[in-house]
Each structure stands twice: as structure tokens, then as C-alpha cells.
mmCIF file of C-alpha atoms and ligand atoms in Angstrom:
data_model
loop_
_atom_site.group_PDB
_atom_site.id
_atom_site.type_symbol
_atom_site.label_atom_id
_atom_site.label_comp_id
_atom_site.label_asym_id
_atom_site.label_seq_id
_atom_site.Cartn_x
_atom_site.Cartn_y
_atom_site.Cartn_z
ATOM 1 C CA MET L 1 10.071 -15.268 15.973
ATOM 2 C CA THR L 2 9.087 -11.844 17.287
ATOM 3 C CA VAL L 3 6.270 -10.225 15.372
ATOM 4 C CA ASP L 4 6.258 -6.457 15.813
ATOM 5 C CA GLU L 5 5.836 -3.110 14.069
ATOM 6 C CA SER L 6 8.864 -3.796 11.853
ATOM 7 C CA THR L 7 7.732 -7.253 10.665
ATOM 8 C CA VAL L 8 7.226 -7.233 6.884
ATOM 9 C CA VAL L 9 4.645 -9.611 5.378
ATOM 10 C CA LEU L 10 4.122 -10.313 1.674
ATOM 11 C CA GLY L 11 0.421 -11.181 1.164
ATOM 12 C CA LEU L 12 -1.071 -13.024 -1.823
ATOM 13 C CA GLU L 13 -4.735 -13.178 -2.821
ATOM 14 C CA THR L 14 -6.055 -15.507 -5.552
ATOM 15 C CA SER L 15 -9.408 -16.776 -4.248
ATOM 16 C CA CYS L 16 -11.519 -15.550 -7.188
ATOM 17 C CA ASP L 17 -10.664 -13.407 -10.241
ATOM 18 C CA GLU L 18 -8.204 -10.958 -8.645
ATOM 19 C CA THR L 19 -4.486 -11.807 -8.635
ATOM 20 C CA ALA L 20 -3.090 -9.554 -5.925
ATOM 21 C CA ALA L 21 0.134 -9.110 -3.968
ATOM 22 C CA SER L 22 0.970 -6.604 -1.270
ATOM 23 C CA VAL L 23 3.796 -5.790 1.121
ATOM 24 C CA VAL L 24 2.622 -4.613 4.574
ATOM 25 C CA MET L 25 4.784 -3.685 7.556
ATOM 26 C CA GLY L 26 3.603 -4.076 11.145
ATOM 27 C CA GLY L 27 0.091 -5.230 10.137
ATOM 28 C CA SER L 28 -1.068 -1.802 8.939
ATOM 29 C CA ASP L 29 1.609 0.069 6.985
ATOM 30 C CA VAL L 30 0.852 -0.737 3.338
ATOM 31 C CA LEU L 31 4.105 -0.387 1.378
ATOM 32 C CA SER L 32 2.574 -1.629 -1.891
ATOM 33 C CA SER L 33 -0.668 -3.190 -3.120
ATOM 34 C CA VAL L 34 -0.927 -4.525 -6.659
ATOM 35 C CA ILE L 35 -4.204 -5.910 -8.033
ATOM 36 C CA ASN L 36 -4.652 -7.473 -11.433
ATOM 37 C CA THR L 37 -7.873 -9.136 -12.529
ATOM 38 C CA SER L 38 -9.153 -11.515 -15.181
ATOM 39 C CA ILE L 39 -12.675 -10.002 -14.943
ATOM 40 C CA GLU L 40 -12.728 -8.959 -18.633
ATOM 41 C CA GLN L 41 -12.338 -12.626 -19.654
ATOM 42 C CA HIS L 42 -15.388 -13.594 -17.561
ATOM 43 C CA VAL L 43 -17.746 -10.848 -18.792
ATOM 44 C CA PRO L 44 -19.039 -12.817 -21.846
ATOM 45 C CA PHE L 45 -20.063 -15.654 -19.491
ATOM 46 C CA GLY L 46 -21.895 -13.419 -16.978
ATOM 47 C CA GLY L 47 -19.872 -14.772 -14.056
ATOM 48 C CA VAL L 48 -16.430 -16.010 -13.037
ATOM 49 C CA VAL L 49 -15.383 -19.179 -14.928
ATOM 50 C CA PRO L 50 -13.147 -21.117 -12.482
ATOM 51 C CA GLU L 51 -10.822 -22.645 -15.095
ATOM 52 C CA ILE L 52 -10.224 -19.278 -16.796
ATOM 53 C CA ALA L 53 -9.546 -17.678 -13.393
ATOM 54 C CA SER L 54 -6.992 -20.377 -12.456
ATOM 55 C CA ARG L 55 -5.115 -20.032 -15.762
ATOM 56 C CA ALA L 56 -5.008 -16.253 -15.426
ATOM 57 C CA HIS L 57 -3.581 -16.579 -11.889
ATOM 58 C CA VAL L 58 -0.814 -18.867 -13.168
ATOM 59 C CA GLU L 59 0.171 -16.247 -15.757
ATOM 60 C CA LEU L 60 -0.157 -13.214 -13.481
ATOM 61 C CA ILE L 61 1.116 -14.351 -10.096
ATOM 62 C CA ALA L 62 4.880 -13.990 -10.715
ATOM 63 C CA PRO L 63 4.755 -10.520 -12.368
ATOM 64 C CA VAL L 64 2.254 -9.250 -9.764
ATOM 65 C CA ILE L 65 4.525 -10.395 -6.890
ATOM 66 C CA ALA L 66 7.586 -8.854 -8.578
ATOM 67 C CA GLN L 67 5.734 -5.553 -9.035
ATOM 68 C CA ALA L 68 4.525 -5.514 -5.400
ATOM 69 C CA ILE L 69 8.062 -6.060 -4.098
ATOM 70 C CA GLU L 70 9.517 -3.437 -6.417
ATOM 71 C CA GLU L 71 6.879 -0.814 -5.540
ATOM 72 C CA SER L 72 7.278 -1.487 -1.806
ATOM 73 C CA GLY L 73 10.884 -0.284 -1.947
ATOM 74 C CA VAL L 74 12.033 -3.144 0.306
ATOM 75 C CA ALA L 75 14.483 -5.851 -0.775
ATOM 76 C CA ASP L 76 13.072 -9.400 -0.850
ATOM 77 C CA THR L 77 15.623 -10.294 1.842
ATOM 78 C CA ARG L 78 13.683 -7.924 4.153
ATOM 79 C CA ILE L 79 10.421 -9.974 3.876
ATOM 80 C CA ASP L 80 9.789 -11.805 7.177
ATOM 81 C CA ALA L 81 6.796 -13.987 6.184
ATOM 82 C CA VAL L 82 4.597 -14.875 3.198
ATOM 83 C CA ALA L 83 0.815 -15.045 3.705
ATOM 84 C CA ALA L 84 -1.762 -16.359 1.230
ATOM 85 C CA THR L 85 -5.534 -16.878 1.175
ATOM 86 C CA VAL L 86 -6.199 -20.586 1.815
ATOM 87 C CA GLY L 87 -10.023 -20.285 1.559
ATOM 88 C CA PRO L 88 -12.866 -19.822 0.991
ATOM 89 C CA GLY L 89 -12.778 -19.500 -2.789
ATOM 90 C CA LEU L 90 -12.331 -21.420 -6.023
ATOM 91 C CA ILE L 91 -10.081 -24.435 -5.468
ATOM 92 C CA GLY L 92 -7.921 -24.057 -8.602
ATOM 93 C CA ALA L 93 -7.537 -20.310 -8.040
ATOM 94 C CA LEU L 94 -6.637 -20.704 -4.351
ATOM 95 C CA LEU L 95 -4.020 -23.365 -5.115
ATOM 96 C CA VAL L 96 -2.020 -20.968 -7.314
ATOM 97 C CA GLY L 97 -1.558 -18.434 -4.491
ATOM 98 C CA VAL L 98 -0.960 -21.092 -1.833
ATOM 99 C CA ALA L 99 1.688 -22.861 -3.958
ATOM 100 C CA ALA L 100 3.428 -19.566 -4.799
ATOM 101 C CA ALA L 101 3.473 -18.484 -1.138
ATOM 102 C CA LYS L 102 4.851 -21.815 0.071
ATOM 103 C CA ALA L 103 7.543 -21.809 -2.625
ATOM 104 C CA LEU L 104 8.688 -18.298 -1.689
ATOM 105 C CA ALA L 105 8.602 -19.128 2.032
ATOM 106 C CA LEU L 106 10.852 -22.146 1.367
ATOM 107 C CA VAL L 107 13.262 -20.254 -0.883
ATOM 108 C CA TRP L 108 13.550 -17.278 1.500
ATOM 109 C CA ASP L 109 13.472 -19.538 4.576
ATOM 110 C CA VAL L 110 10.679 -17.516 6.233
ATOM 111 C CA PRO L 111 7.303 -18.607 7.699
ATOM 112 C CA PHE L 112 4.237 -19.301 5.554
ATOM 113 C CA VAL L 113 0.912 -18.047 6.953
ATOM 114 C CA GLY L 114 -2.437 -19.406 5.703
ATOM 115 C CA VAL L 115 -5.125 -16.721 5.817
ATOM 116 C CA ASN L 116 -8.917 -17.017 5.921
ATOM 117 C CA HIS L 117 -10.288 -14.647 3.241
ATOM 118 C CA LEU L 118 -13.301 -13.719 5.410
ATOM 119 C CA GLU L 119 -11.090 -12.850 8.362
ATOM 120 C CA ALA L 120 -8.990 -10.704 6.020
ATOM 121 C CA HIS L 121 -12.096 -8.720 4.973
ATOM 122 C CA LEU L 122 -12.694 -8.054 8.689
ATOM 123 C CA TYR L 123 -9.157 -6.681 8.966
ATOM 124 C CA ALA L 124 -9.551 -4.285 6.032
ATOM 125 C CA GLY L 125 -11.163 -1.717 8.374
ATOM 126 C CA LEU L 126 -8.471 -2.037 11.034
ATOM 127 C CA LEU L 127 -5.785 -1.815 8.376
ATOM 128 C CA GLU L 128 -6.892 1.667 7.396
ATOM 129 C CA ASP L 129 -7.718 2.806 10.933
ATOM 130 C CA PRO L 130 -5.737 0.862 13.574
ATOM 131 C CA SER L 131 -7.223 3.142 16.265
ATOM 132 C CA LEU L 132 -10.695 1.561 15.899
ATOM 133 C CA GLU L 133 -11.882 0.458 19.336
ATOM 134 C CA LEU L 134 -13.192 -3.048 20.034
ATOM 135 C CA PRO L 135 -15.824 -4.445 20.318
ATOM 136 C CA LEU L 136 -16.803 -3.752 16.741
ATOM 137 C CA VAL L 137 -19.672 -5.019 14.667
ATOM 138 C CA VAL L 138 -18.583 -5.720 11.106
ATOM 139 C CA LEU L 139 -21.030 -6.110 8.240
ATOM 140 C CA LEU L 140 -19.290 -8.337 5.729
ATOM 141 C CA VAL L 141 -21.135 -8.095 2.420
ATOM 142 C CA SER L 142 -19.607 -9.754 -0.624
ATOM 143 C CA GLY L 143 -20.608 -11.870 -3.596
ATOM 144 C CA GLY L 144 -20.668 -15.011 -1.464
ATOM 145 C CA HIS L 145 -21.388 -13.751 2.066
ATOM 146 C CA THR L 146 -23.638 -11.462 4.062
ATOM 147 C CA MET L 147 -22.689 -11.689 7.722
ATOM 148 C CA LEU L 148 -22.943 -9.525 10.827
ATOM 149 C CA ILE L 149 -19.997 -10.320 13.056
ATOM 150 C CA GLU L 150 -19.046 -9.099 16.481
ATOM 151 C CA MET L 151 -15.270 -8.752 16.861
ATOM 152 C CA SER L 152 -14.530 -8.516 20.580
ATOM 153 C CA ALA L 153 -10.751 -9.098 20.356
ATOM 154 C CA HIS L 154 -8.292 -10.098 17.639
ATOM 155 C CA GLY L 155 -9.399 -13.484 16.324
ATOM 156 C CA GLN L 156 -12.562 -13.517 18.510
ATOM 157 C CA TYR L 157 -15.630 -13.546 16.290
ATOM 158 C CA ARG L 158 -19.287 -14.128 17.052
ATOM 159 C CA LEU L 159 -21.808 -14.523 14.259
ATOM 160 C CA LEU L 160 -24.798 -12.264 14.983
ATOM 161 C CA GLY L 161 -26.707 -12.767 11.742
ATOM 162 C CA GLU L 162 -26.297 -13.954 8.160
ATOM 163 C CA THR L 163 -28.271 -14.418 4.998
ATOM 164 C CA ILE L 164 -30.633 -17.360 4.911
ATOM 165 C CA ASP L 165 -30.544 -17.479 1.091
ATOM 166 C CA ASP L 166 -28.684 -15.239 -1.432
ATOM 167 C CA ALA L 167 -25.743 -13.044 -0.440
ATOM 168 C CA ALA L 168 -26.327 -9.313 -1.033
ATOM 169 C CA GLY L 169 -23.698 -9.202 -3.832
ATOM 170 C CA GLU L 170 -25.277 -12.249 -5.456
ATOM 171 C CA ALA L 171 -28.670 -10.462 -5.407
ATOM 172 C CA PHE L 172 -27.066 -7.393 -7.061
ATOM 173 C CA ASP L 173 -25.478 -9.627 -9.715
ATOM 174 C CA LYS L 174 -28.688 -11.596 -10.423
ATOM 175 C CA VAL L 175 -30.950 -8.526 -10.586
ATOM 176 C CA ALA L 176 -28.439 -6.705 -12.837
ATOM 177 C CA ARG L 177 -28.355 -9.671 -15.192
ATOM 178 C CA PHE L 178 -32.162 -9.777 -15.281
ATOM 179 C CA LEU L 179 -32.307 -6.017 -16.008
ATOM 180 C CA GLY L 180 -29.703 -6.444 -18.774
ATOM 181 C CA LEU L 181 -27.182 -4.231 -16.976
ATOM 182 C CA GLY L 182 -24.289 -6.667 -17.358
ATOM 183 C CA TYR L 183 -21.651 -8.121 -15.065
ATOM 184 C CA PRO L 184 -20.467 -7.499 -12.382
ATOM 185 C CA GLY L 185 -23.919 -6.376 -11.299
ATOM 186 C CA GLY L 186 -23.171 -4.350 -8.165
ATOM 187 C CA PRO L 187 -21.294 -1.493 -9.832
ATOM 188 C CA ALA L 188 -23.772 -1.568 -12.790
ATOM 189 C CA ILE L 189 -26.816 -1.150 -10.498
ATOM 190 C CA ASP L 190 -24.975 1.474 -8.441
ATOM 191 C CA ARG L 191 -24.384 3.515 -11.642
ATOM 192 C CA GLU L 192 -27.885 3.041 -13.065
ATOM 193 C CA ALA L 193 -29.550 3.885 -9.733
ATOM 194 C CA GLN L 194 -28.043 7.400 -9.789
ATOM 195 C CA TYR L 195 -30.592 8.289 -12.496
ATOM 196 C CA GLY L 196 -33.591 6.551 -10.913
ATOM 197 C CA ASP L 197 -36.281 7.268 -8.324
ATOM 198 C CA PRO L 198 -35.644 5.119 -5.220
ATOM 199 C CA THR L 199 -39.309 5.481 -4.154
ATOM 200 C CA ALA L 200 -40.715 4.346 -7.528
ATOM 201 C CA VAL L 201 -41.455 0.793 -6.320
ATOM 202 C CA ALA L 202 -41.840 -0.273 -2.665
ATOM 203 C CA PHE L 203 -40.002 -3.618 -2.758
ATOM 204 C CA PRO L 204 -40.123 -5.850 0.370
ATOM 205 C CA ARG L 205 -37.671 -5.171 3.203
ATOM 206 C CA ALA L 206 -36.030 -7.161 5.977
ATOM 207 C CA ILE L 207 -37.268 -10.175 7.954
ATOM 208 C CA PRO L 208 -38.635 -8.577 11.143
ATOM 209 C CA ASP L 209 -37.342 -9.596 14.604
ATOM 210 C CA SER L 210 -34.146 -11.200 13.390
ATOM 211 C CA LEU L 211 -30.586 -10.227 12.601
ATOM 212 C CA ASN L 212 -30.662 -12.591 9.620
ATOM 213 C CA PHE L 213 -31.044 -11.358 6.054
ATOM 214 C CA SER L 214 -32.984 -12.662 3.070
ATOM 215 C CA PHE L 215 -32.596 -11.340 -0.484
ATOM 216 C CA SER L 216 -34.098 -14.097 -2.590
ATOM 217 C CA GLY L 217 -37.689 -12.848 -2.124
ATOM 218 C CA LEU L 218 -36.607 -9.317 -3.049
ATOM 219 C CA LYS L 219 -34.966 -10.593 -6.255
ATOM 220 C CA THR L 220 -38.178 -12.465 -7.178
ATOM 221 C CA ALA L 221 -40.265 -9.354 -6.383
ATOM 222 C CA VAL L 222 -38.125 -7.314 -8.814
ATOM 223 C CA MET L 223 -38.569 -9.938 -11.552
ATOM 224 C CA ASN L 224 -42.338 -10.207 -10.997
ATOM 225 C CA HIS L 225 -42.720 -6.423 -11.040
ATOM 226 C CA VAL L 226 -40.799 -6.017 -14.312
ATOM 227 C CA ARG L 227 -42.705 -8.868 -15.979
ATOM 228 C CA LYS L 228 -46.004 -7.274 -14.933
ATOM 229 C CA HIS L 229 -44.868 -3.761 -15.911
ATOM 230 C CA PRO L 230 -42.645 -4.235 -18.981
ATOM 231 C CA ASP L 231 -42.521 -0.467 -19.555
ATOM 232 C CA SER L 232 -40.905 0.196 -16.131
ATOM 233 C CA VAL L 233 -37.938 2.556 -16.196
ATOM 234 C CA THR L 234 -34.802 0.460 -15.528
ATOM 235 C CA ALA L 235 -33.124 3.218 -13.503
ATOM 236 C CA ASP L 236 -36.182 3.395 -11.188
ATOM 237 C CA ILE L 237 -36.141 -0.378 -10.656
ATOM 238 C CA ALA L 238 -32.381 -0.333 -9.980
ATOM 239 C CA ALA L 239 -32.746 2.554 -7.499
ATOM 240 C CA SER L 240 -35.741 0.969 -5.717
ATOM 241 C CA PHE L 241 -34.006 -2.426 -5.477
ATOM 242 C CA GLN L 242 -30.743 -0.889 -4.232
ATOM 243 C CA THR L 243 -32.624 1.101 -1.574
ATOM 244 C CA ALA L 244 -34.416 -2.032 -0.344
ATOM 245 C CA VAL L 245 -31.087 -3.916 0.015
ATOM 246 C CA VAL L 246 -29.358 -0.997 1.733
ATOM 247 C CA ASP L 247 -32.335 -0.415 4.080
ATOM 248 C CA SER L 248 -32.121 -4.041 5.284
ATOM 249 C CA LEU L 249 -28.327 -3.973 5.661
ATOM 250 C CA VAL L 250 -28.276 -0.705 7.612
ATOM 251 C CA ALA L 251 -31.278 -1.512 9.837
ATOM 252 C CA LYS L 252 -29.885 -4.907 10.922
ATOM 253 C CA ALA L 253 -26.351 -3.599 11.437
ATOM 254 C CA ARG L 254 -27.638 -0.773 13.669
ATOM 255 C CA ARG L 255 -29.723 -3.176 15.659
ATOM 256 C CA ALA L 256 -26.787 -5.587 16.076
ATOM 257 C CA ALA L 257 -24.530 -2.763 17.288
ATOM 258 C CA ARG L 258 -27.161 -1.715 19.841
ATOM 259 C CA GLU L 259 -27.740 -5.269 21.084
ATOM 260 C CA VAL L 260 -24.062 -6.029 21.747
ATOM 261 C CA GLY L 261 -23.033 -2.502 22.807
ATOM 262 C CA ALA L 262 -20.478 -2.107 20.007
ATOM 263 C CA LYS L 263 -18.226 0.947 19.942
ATOM 264 C CA GLY L 264 -18.160 1.036 16.183
ATOM 265 C CA LEU L 265 -19.709 -0.283 12.982
ATOM 266 C CA VAL L 266 -17.360 -1.331 10.199
ATOM 267 C CA LEU L 267 -18.210 -2.181 6.592
ATOM 268 C CA GLY L 268 -16.327 -4.814 4.604
ATOM 269 C CA GLY L 269 -16.552 -6.846 1.386
ATOM 270 C CA GLY L 270 -17.238 -5.927 -2.234
ATOM 271 C CA VAL L 271 -20.788 -4.595 -1.684
ATOM 272 C CA ALA L 272 -19.306 -2.060 0.765
ATOM 273 C CA ALA L 273 -18.201 -0.206 -2.390
ATOM 274 C CA ASN L 274 -21.888 0.700 -2.950
ATOM 275 C CA SER L 275 -22.419 4.487 -2.948
ATOM 276 C CA LEU L 276 -25.788 4.493 -1.154
ATOM 277 C CA LEU L 277 -24.634 2.022 1.518
ATOM 278 C CA ARG L 278 -21.534 4.130 2.244
ATOM 279 C CA GLN L 279 -23.621 7.286 2.569
ATOM 280 C CA ARG L 280 -26.289 5.730 4.760
ATOM 281 C CA TRP L 281 -23.699 3.987 6.984
ATOM 282 C CA ALA L 282 -22.075 7.233 8.049
ATOM 283 C CA THR L 283 -25.429 8.947 8.732
ATOM 284 C CA ALA L 284 -26.773 5.985 10.756
ATOM 285 C CA CYS L 285 -23.658 5.811 12.965
ATOM 286 C CA ASP L 286 -23.779 9.572 13.518
ATOM 287 C CA GLU L 287 -27.389 9.301 14.662
ATOM 288 C CA ASP L 288 -26.555 6.393 16.999
ATOM 289 C CA GLY L 289 -23.422 8.082 18.402
ATOM 290 C CA ILE L 290 -21.010 5.274 17.483
ATOM 291 C CA GLN L 291 -17.827 5.210 15.389
ATOM 292 C CA ALA L 292 -18.432 4.494 11.707
ATOM 293 C CA PHE L 293 -15.778 3.059 9.550
ATOM 294 C CA VAL L 294 -16.115 2.736 5.806
ATOM 295 C CA PRO L 295 -12.910 1.452 4.211
ATOM 296 C CA SER L 296 -11.774 2.963 0.910
ATOM 297 C CA ARG L 297 -13.376 1.281 -2.119
ATOM 298 C CA ALA L 298 -10.051 -0.372 -2.998
ATOM 299 C CA MET L 299 -9.896 -1.961 0.445
ATOM 300 C CA CYS L 300 -13.541 -3.207 0.281
ATOM 301 C CA THR L 301 -13.061 -5.329 -2.816
ATOM 302 C CA ASP L 302 -10.590 -8.221 -2.904
ATOM 303 C CA ASN L 303 -6.973 -7.149 -2.375
ATOM 304 C CA ALA L 304 -3.802 -8.580 -0.867
ATOM 305 C CA ALA L 305 -3.091 -5.808 1.679
ATOM 306 C CA MET L 306 -5.894 -7.201 3.845
ATOM 307 C CA ILE L 307 -4.348 -10.686 3.489
ATOM 308 C CA ALA L 308 -0.927 -9.427 4.616
ATOM 309 C CA ALA L 309 -2.551 -7.537 7.545
ATOM 310 C CA ALA L 310 -4.596 -10.545 8.710
ATOM 311 C CA GLY L 311 -1.459 -12.707 8.158
ATOM 312 C CA TRP L 312 0.539 -10.420 10.466
ATOM 313 C CA TYR L 313 -2.070 -10.790 13.246
ATOM 314 C CA ARG L 314 -2.274 -14.577 12.764
ATOM 315 C CA LEU L 315 1.520 -14.936 12.786
ATOM 316 C CA LYS L 316 1.625 -12.934 16.023
ATOM 317 C CA SER L 317 -1.094 -15.018 17.696
ATOM 318 C CA ASP L 318 -0.600 -18.537 16.248
ATOM 319 C CA GLY L 319 2.874 -18.575 14.675
ATOM 320 C CA PRO L 320 3.611 -20.006 11.203
ATOM 321 C CA THR L 321 1.193 -22.308 9.360
ATOM 322 C CA SER L 322 2.460 -25.792 8.504
ATOM 323 C CA LEU L 323 3.419 -26.335 4.865
ATOM 324 C CA ASP L 324 1.030 -29.316 4.930
ATOM 325 C CA CYS L 325 -1.824 -26.800 4.829
ATOM 326 C CA GLY L 326 -3.885 -27.088 1.644
ATOM 327 C CA ALA L 327 -6.567 -24.909 0.038
ATOM 328 C CA TYR L 328 -10.102 -25.028 1.480
ATOM 329 C CA PRO L 329 -12.902 -23.813 -0.835
ATOM 330 C CA GLY L 330 -15.601 -23.952 1.887
ATOM 331 C CA LEU L 331 -13.549 -22.512 4.767
ATOM 332 C CA ARG L 332 -15.699 -20.797 7.432
ATOM 333 C CA LEU L 333 -14.834 -18.027 9.830
ATOM 334 C CA PRO L 334 -13.502 -19.418 13.137
ATOM 335 C CA LEU L 335 -16.330 -18.466 15.510
ATOM 336 C CA VAL L 336 -16.171 -18.292 19.268
ATOM 337 C CA GLN L 337 -19.888 -18.940 19.662
ATOM 338 C CA SER L 338 -23.086 -18.143 17.828
ATOM 339 C CA TYR L 339 -25.441 -15.484 18.939
ATOM 340 C CA THR L 340 -28.740 -16.257 20.619
ATOM 341 C CA PRO L 341 -30.805 -13.127 21.090
HETATM 342 O O1 LIG H 401 -15.651 -9.120 -1.867
HETATM 343 P P1 LIG H 401 -15.790 -9.232 -3.341
HETATM 344 O O2 LIG H 401 -14.874 -8.375 -4.207
HETATM 345 O O3 LIG H 401 -15.607 -10.712 -3.821
HETATM 346 C C1 LIG H 401 -16.114 -11.786 -3.065
HETATM 347 O O4 LIG H 401 -15.351 -12.248 -2.159
HETATM 348 O O5 LIG H 401 -17.306 -12.122 -3.307
HETATM 349 O O6 LIG H 401 -17.330 -8.915 -3.710
HETATM 350 C C2 LIG H 401 -17.846 -8.985 -5.021
HETATM 351 C C3 LIG H 401 -19.320 -8.560 -5.000
HETATM 352 C C4 LIG H 401 -20.024 -8.759 -6.325
HETATM 353 O O7 LIG H 401 -21.259 -9.424 -6.099
HETATM 354 C C5 LIG H 401 -20.255 -7.342 -6.837
HETATM 355 O O8 LIG H 401 -21.420 -7.203 -7.643
HETATM 356 C C6 LIG H 401 -20.394 -6.571 -5.536
HETATM 357 O O9 LIG H 401 -19.422 -7.158 -4.683
HETATM 358 N N1 LIG H 401 -20.127 -5.129 -5.708
HETATM 359 C C7 LIG H 401 -21.065 -4.166 -5.491
HETATM 360 C C8 LIG H 401 -20.461 -2.930 -5.841
HETATM 361 N N2 LIG H 401 -19.170 -3.187 -6.234
HETATM 362 C C9 LIG H 401 -18.986 -4.542 -6.124
HETATM 363 N N3 LIG H 401 -22.341 -4.248 -5.075
HETATM 364 C C10 LIG H 401 -23.048 -3.099 -4.984
HETATM 365 N N4 LIG H 401 -22.539 -1.878 -5.320
HETATM 366 C C11 LIG H 401 -21.268 -1.754 -5.751
HETATM 367 N N5 LIG H 401 -20.782 -0.553 -6.072
HETATM 368 ZN ZN1 LIG H 402 -13.819 -11.078 -0.909
#
């Protein structure tokens, strides 16, 4: 089949707590993007409960798809392919989206496309600004991943650095829980930090001479500090912690862009919704004379428009995915080679 600007892809995303569906034309024209979430049901547990997430997906998937098609203004007969996240993520949650996508592909007699969730986060930037020039360095910061990736062509990824322990989002969530700020921790710390002094405590920064990250020591430093100084102001701790994380992320991303001669620096993943990171990203790129791209907050966190966009590119390069394809909780990004400085 020919995949071009008029090809319409329905994308489905169910890897964690969001049930999302989106209709995208030509890989970048978002006709609709519907996101529902079971997050409220997970709040009492302080984290996503896989079984609750799977059940919520089963209930939400059909109405969310129907709403996405209706809002797109296209008839279902106009949909040329159905893409779904096949991993990484929670197995039960992934299976709901994969099964729904395969069923629709069979009924409509159109291709099914299995999408890697991490690759989709990389495409969120290109989706909003298709004019971005390659090579790009993308900082992918989510609840499960912190990776610096060079994207030299579509589907060509090189891992430049990653976390050696906790992901940045995980560190936000753990520190927020410790500070009693609730779940999810990233937005809670972001809000609290607005009222705090970011220079109140000098928490440790990045590992020198490496493009890898480490956030576990920082998390422990926050806990030790609060235990030693029980009268610390929570907003000051939140602001100082957030600044330490953002300092590391920005410093390593800038260095990576310099080392590989990237034309632009793109942010992706849930932590890219962080106010300080977004601010500092733009300033850093301005100083270094490279293109900065910060996707809208809605495009940073999990959504199905990025799945449909990545699905369009994959369909164009690899063709349809076999219906034998399953769901792969530990799926990795397909890398061309790793980086040796
Ligand atoms: O990409 P995402 O929606 O889901 C995963 O694939 O992990 O990322 C979720 C992560 C959570 O750890 C959450 O605390 C973090 O993104 N997050 C933030 C903010 N909003 C979400 N972290 C810092 N500041 C925020 N404003
Ligand atoms: Zn994600």
C-alpha cells in the first residue's frame, strides 16, 4: 500500500493508566486525540495498580475509540491502518489495546501496526513540528525511562546516555511520596516548588564526565536532609530537588548535542511537562545556537496521537505488522549502535 500525506491512521495507547485513541492523517495532522485515565483509582495506592489499569482499559477502550473517530470528522471507512502500543508497559494493559487494534484491523480489512511506546515519545516532537531538522538529540524523560537519544534519520536511533538507577520521573514520584505531596509526584513537586527557594539546599548534581544519569543518590540525599532537619520547609526542599534534577538533565543534553553536532534538542516523555525544565531547555538552546523543541504538555504525557504518528512512519518504512505480534512489557528501543565517547 502507498503511505502518503492522505493516509489516515487510528492510534491506540494503553500501556499504563491512560486509555487513548487518536486519528492522525499523513503522520502529523492530528484530527482528534482523546485521552481518558484511571489515575484517580490508583491514587489511594500511591502508584498504578496493574489489574485496576487493565480493567479500566477494557471498560474505556470502545467509547474512547468511538469518540476519537467521531471527533476526527472522518468516517471509519476512511481509516487506512490501526496502530497500537505493543510495549513497553504493563502486560494486561497493553493486551487490551493490541487486541482492540487487531480486531478493528480485521473487521475493516486494513493493516495493523505495532508501535514501540518509546519510539512514539520520540515522534511527539516531530508531530508538532515536522520541519525539525535531523540529526536531533531527544531527551526522553518519563516514569520508567531517562534516555538521551540521537535520531539521525527516521528509525535510526543511537543511545548516548541513560540512567544507571532511577528514572527521573520515578525520582519525582518517590521524593513526592516521601514529602507527603501525593501521587503522581512530578506535577505535585512542580506545583510546590513554585513557592520554594531553589537555592535553599545544595543537593548533589550529575555524574561528571559521562552522559549517563543517576537520581538514586539525589533521592537519598533529600531523605537524609529532611530526617536531619525535620523543620525544613517542604516547598524549599521540592524546589531544591527539582533544580538538581533539571540541572543534570539540561547539562547532559547540551553536552550530548555538542558532541554529536545535533541541529536541535527535543524534549519528550511525562517529565517534559515540568515547568522549570521547559524554561531552562529553551534558554540553553538559545545560548548554544541550536533549535529547541518543547512539545505541548499534552503531547509530552502519554497520548495516542504520538502512537498514530509513529505508526504512520513505521507503516511507510516496514509495512504492516503481522497479527501474530503480541504485547512486550520489556520492549527496548531499536538501536543502531551504542555510543562510545
Ligand atoms: O511518559 P509518562 O506520562 O508515562 C510513562 O511512560 O512513564 O510519564 C509519567 C511520569 C511520572 O513519573 C510523573 O510524575 C512525571 O512523568 N511527570 C512530571 C510532571 N508531570 C508528569 N514530572 C515532573 N514535573 C511534571 N510537571
Ligand atoms: Zn510514556
